[in-house]
């Protein structure tokens, strides 16, 4: 098992649940290095002064916040220790809310919470209570010197802590310009298309085809194989919206009937 990132307690009312935290997700992004074009030697990252270009040792570098233009305030580890230490090891549940009330735009990153030794019973009790009430705990927690808003919810019989953006971190969207009149047949046709394309969510059904093709291209290039010619994008054709909707609905209906026959045959 991977090492826990954090240990502490879940606190709600007078109940405390000792837990360990593990990352629930991992990035599969293809990461690149910078190299010299001539001989592909990796290019290092130097920490230098911006005024002189002189290299600086790690021991001489501290964090600082630019409180005004050109005015920095350094922050040492002992400064962080002056903050409310009670919050640093506690997932403090403020409220319980319905999951459907939380828009996904607020979610940041997911972590698994597992019970510490001796905390199995209150852990199971909280997991079951959240599951049977369909509620989510809204909590505050400090992870790596940053206080997060978080949602605590059950997932496959374990607790998941999902860090969230605060309300003032979510930008308001720009309004859609241009006034259009939507006709009822267009709306009904669009709804039919959505219904015809609706399926139960199965995350394993979707994969990163771009990452796979990129890795295939890199392996081919490493072996000196000829690379495919880039595809030329065709200019977008102006189509009648209603006609496009009608044709799409008809196609999805046919596909739906084929899937139904296949399921019956199996």
Short mmCIF file of N, CA and C in Angstrom, two decimals, residues 190-253:
data_model
loop_
_atom_site.label_atom_id
_atom_site.label_comp_id
_atom_site.label_asym_id
_atom_site.label_seq_id
_atom_site.Cartn_x
_atom_site.Cartn_y
_atom_site.Cartn_z
N UNK A 190 -33.86 18.29 -30.30
CA UNK A 190 -32.59 18.26 -29.57
C UNK A 190 -32.70 17.37 -28.34
N UNK A 191 -33.83 17.45 -27.63
CA UNK A 191 -34.04 16.59 -26.46
C UNK A 191 -34.09 15.13 -26.85
N UNK A 192 -34.72 14.83 -27.98
CA UNK A 192 -34.78 13.45 -28.46
C UNK A 192 -33.39 12.92 -28.77
N UNK A 193 -32.54 13.77 -29.36
CA UNK A 193 -31.18 13.35 -29.67
C UNK A 193 -30.39 13.05 -28.40
N UNK A 194 -30.57 13.91 -27.38
CA UNK A 194 -29.90 13.68 -26.09
C UNK A 194 -30.36 12.36 -25.48
N UNK A 195 -31.68 12.10 -25.52
CA UNK A 195 -32.21 10.86 -24.95
C UNK A 195 -31.68 9.64 -25.70
N UNK A 196 -31.63 9.73 -27.03
CA UNK A 196 -31.18 8.59 -27.83
C UNK A 196 -29.70 8.28 -27.59
N UNK A 197 -28.92 9.28 -27.24
CA UNK A 197 -27.50 9.08 -27.00
C UNK A 197 -27.17 8.84 -25.53
N UNK A 198 -28.19 8.74 -24.69
CA UNK A 198 -27.98 8.57 -23.26
C UNK A 198 -27.68 7.11 -22.92
N UNK A 199 -26.71 6.89 -22.04
CA UNK A 199 -26.30 5.57 -21.58
C UNK A 199 -25.92 5.67 -20.11
N UNK A 200 -25.95 4.56 -19.38
CA UNK A 200 -25.42 4.56 -18.02
C UNK A 200 -23.94 4.91 -18.05
N UNK A 201 -23.48 5.67 -17.07
CA UNK A 201 -22.08 6.10 -17.05
C UNK A 201 -21.17 4.93 -16.67
N UNK A 202 -20.26 4.59 -17.57
CA UNK A 202 -19.25 3.54 -17.33
C UNK A 202 -17.88 4.14 -17.63
N UNK A 203 -17.14 4.59 -16.60
CA UNK A 203 -15.88 5.31 -16.84
C UNK A 203 -14.86 4.50 -17.62
N UNK A 204 -14.89 3.16 -17.48
CA UNK A 204 -13.91 2.34 -18.20
C UNK A 204 -14.15 2.34 -19.71
N UNK A 205 -15.31 2.84 -20.13
CA UNK A 205 -15.65 2.90 -21.55
C UNK A 205 -14.81 3.95 -22.29
N UNK A 206 -14.31 4.94 -21.56
CA UNK A 206 -13.63 6.07 -22.18
C UNK A 206 -12.13 5.98 -21.92
N UNK A 207 -11.32 6.23 -22.92
CA UNK A 207 -9.88 6.26 -22.73
C UNK A 207 -9.29 7.45 -23.48
N UNK A 208 -8.03 7.72 -23.17
CA UNK A 208 -7.34 8.88 -23.74
C UNK A 208 -6.72 8.48 -25.07
N UNK A 209 -7.48 8.60 -26.17
CA UNK A 209 -6.98 8.19 -27.47
C UNK A 209 -5.85 9.11 -27.94
N UNK A 210 -5.88 10.38 -27.54
CA UNK A 210 -4.82 11.30 -27.94
C UNK A 210 -3.49 10.87 -27.33
N UNK A 211 -3.49 10.51 -26.03
CA UNK A 211 -2.26 10.07 -25.36
C UNK A 211 -1.72 8.80 -26.02
N UNK A 212 -2.61 7.85 -26.35
CA UNK A 212 -2.19 6.61 -26.98
C UNK A 212 -1.55 6.87 -28.35
N UNK A 213 -2.20 7.72 -29.16
CA UNK A 213 -1.66 8.02 -30.49
C UNK A 213 -0.34 8.78 -30.38
N UNK A 214 -0.24 9.66 -29.38
CA UNK A 214 0.99 10.42 -29.19
C UNK A 214 2.15 9.49 -28.82
N UNK A 215 1.90 8.52 -27.93
CA UNK A 215 2.95 7.57 -27.54
C UNK A 215 3.34 6.69 -28.73
N UNK A 216 2.34 6.28 -29.52
CA UNK A 216 2.64 5.47 -30.71
C UNK A 216 3.52 6.26 -31.68
N UNK A 217 3.21 7.55 -31.85
CA UNK A 217 4.00 8.39 -32.74
C UNK A 217 5.43 8.53 -32.24
N UNK A 218 5.59 8.72 -30.92
CA UNK A 218 6.93 8.88 -30.34
C UNK A 218 7.75 7.60 -30.49
N UNK A 219 7.10 6.43 -30.29
CA UNK A 219 7.81 5.15 -30.43
C UNK A 219 8.21 4.94 -31.90
N UNK A 220 7.32 5.28 -32.82
CA UNK A 220 7.63 5.15 -34.24
C UNK A 220 8.78 6.07 -34.63
N UNK A 221 8.76 7.28 -34.11
CA UNK A 221 9.82 8.23 -34.42
C UNK A 221 11.15 7.77 -33.86
N UNK A 222 11.13 7.16 -32.65
CA UNK A 222 12.36 6.65 -32.04
C UNK A 222 12.97 5.52 -32.87
N UNK A 223 12.12 4.75 -33.55
CA UNK A 223 12.59 3.62 -34.37
C UNK A 223 12.88 4.04 -35.81
N UNK A 224 12.68 5.33 -36.11
CA UNK A 224 12.97 5.82 -37.46
C UNK A 224 11.93 5.44 -38.49
N UNK A 225 10.74 5.08 -38.04
CA UNK A 225 9.68 4.70 -38.97
C UNK A 225 9.07 5.95 -39.61
N UNK A 226 8.56 5.82 -40.84
CA UNK A 226 7.90 6.98 -41.48
C UNK A 226 6.65 7.37 -40.71
N UNK A 227 6.45 8.65 -40.55
CA UNK A 227 5.31 9.15 -39.80
C UNK A 227 4.17 9.51 -40.75
N UNK A 228 2.93 9.36 -40.29
CA UNK A 228 1.78 9.70 -41.16
C UNK A 228 1.73 11.18 -41.46
N UNK A 229 1.23 11.50 -42.64
CA UNK A 229 1.08 12.90 -43.01
C UNK A 229 -0.04 13.53 -42.17
N UNK A 230 0.15 14.77 -41.75
CA UNK A 230 -0.92 15.43 -40.98
C UNK A 230 -2.19 15.57 -41.80
N UNK A 231 -3.31 15.31 -41.15
CA UNK A 231 -4.58 15.40 -41.85
C UNK A 231 -4.98 16.86 -42.06
N UNK A 232 -5.52 17.13 -43.24
CA UNK A 232 -5.98 18.48 -43.56
C UNK A 232 -7.42 18.65 -43.08
N UNK A 233 -7.64 19.72 -42.33
CA UNK A 233 -8.99 19.97 -41.84
C UNK A 233 -9.86 20.52 -42.96
N UNK A 234 -11.04 19.94 -43.07
CA UNK A 234 -11.98 20.43 -44.07
C UNK A 234 -12.75 21.62 -43.51
N UNK A 235 -13.08 22.55 -44.41
CA UNK A 235 -13.84 23.71 -43.98
C UNK A 235 -15.24 23.28 -43.56
N UNK A 236 -15.71 23.92 -42.49
CA UNK A 236 -17.01 23.58 -41.97
C UNK A 236 -18.12 23.92 -42.96
N UNK A 237 -19.02 22.99 -43.14
CA UNK A 237 -20.12 23.19 -44.08
C UNK A 237 -21.33 23.75 -43.33
N UNK A 238 -21.92 24.77 -43.88
CA UNK A 238 -23.11 25.37 -43.29
C UNK A 238 -24.29 24.45 -43.58
N UNK A 239 -24.95 23.97 -42.52
CA UNK A 239 -26.07 23.05 -42.69
C UNK A 239 -27.31 23.62 -42.02
N UNK A 240 -28.43 23.11 -42.44
CA UNK A 240 -29.69 23.50 -41.83
C UNK A 240 -29.81 22.80 -40.48
N UNK A 241 -30.00 23.58 -39.40
CA UNK A 241 -30.00 23.02 -38.05
C UNK A 241 -31.07 21.97 -37.87
N UNK A 242 -32.28 22.25 -38.30
CA UNK A 242 -33.38 21.31 -38.12
C UNK A 242 -33.12 20.02 -38.89
N UNK A 243 -32.59 20.13 -40.11
CA UNK A 243 -32.29 18.96 -40.91
C UNK A 243 -31.21 18.11 -40.25
N UNK A 244 -30.20 18.79 -39.69
CA UNK A 244 -29.12 18.06 -39.02
C UNK A 244 -29.64 17.35 -37.79
N UNK A 245 -30.52 18.00 -37.02
CA UNK A 245 -31.11 17.38 -35.84
C UNK A 245 -31.94 16.16 -36.22
N UNK A 246 -32.77 16.32 -37.26
CA UNK A 246 -33.66 15.23 -37.69
C UNK A 246 -32.84 14.02 -38.14
N UNK A 247 -31.80 14.27 -38.94
CA UNK A 247 -30.97 13.16 -39.42
C UNK A 247 -30.24 12.48 -38.26
N UNK A 248 -29.76 13.27 -37.30
CA UNK A 248 -29.06 12.71 -36.15
C UNK A 248 -29.99 11.83 -35.32
N UNK A 249 -31.23 12.31 -35.10
CA UNK A 249 -32.21 11.53 -34.34
C UNK A 249 -32.51 10.21 -35.04
N UNK A 250 -32.69 10.26 -36.36
CA UNK A 250 -32.98 9.04 -37.11
C UNK A 250 -31.83 8.05 -37.02
N UNK A 251 -30.59 8.54 -37.11
CA UNK A 251 -29.44 7.65 -37.03
C UNK A 251 -29.33 7.01 -35.65
N UNK A 252 -29.52 7.80 -34.60
CA UNK A 252 -29.40 7.26 -33.25
C UNK A 252 -30.53 6.28 -32.94
N UNK A 253 -31.70 6.52 -33.50
CA UNK A 253 -32.80 5.57 -33.32
C UNK A 253 -32.46 4.22 -33.94
#
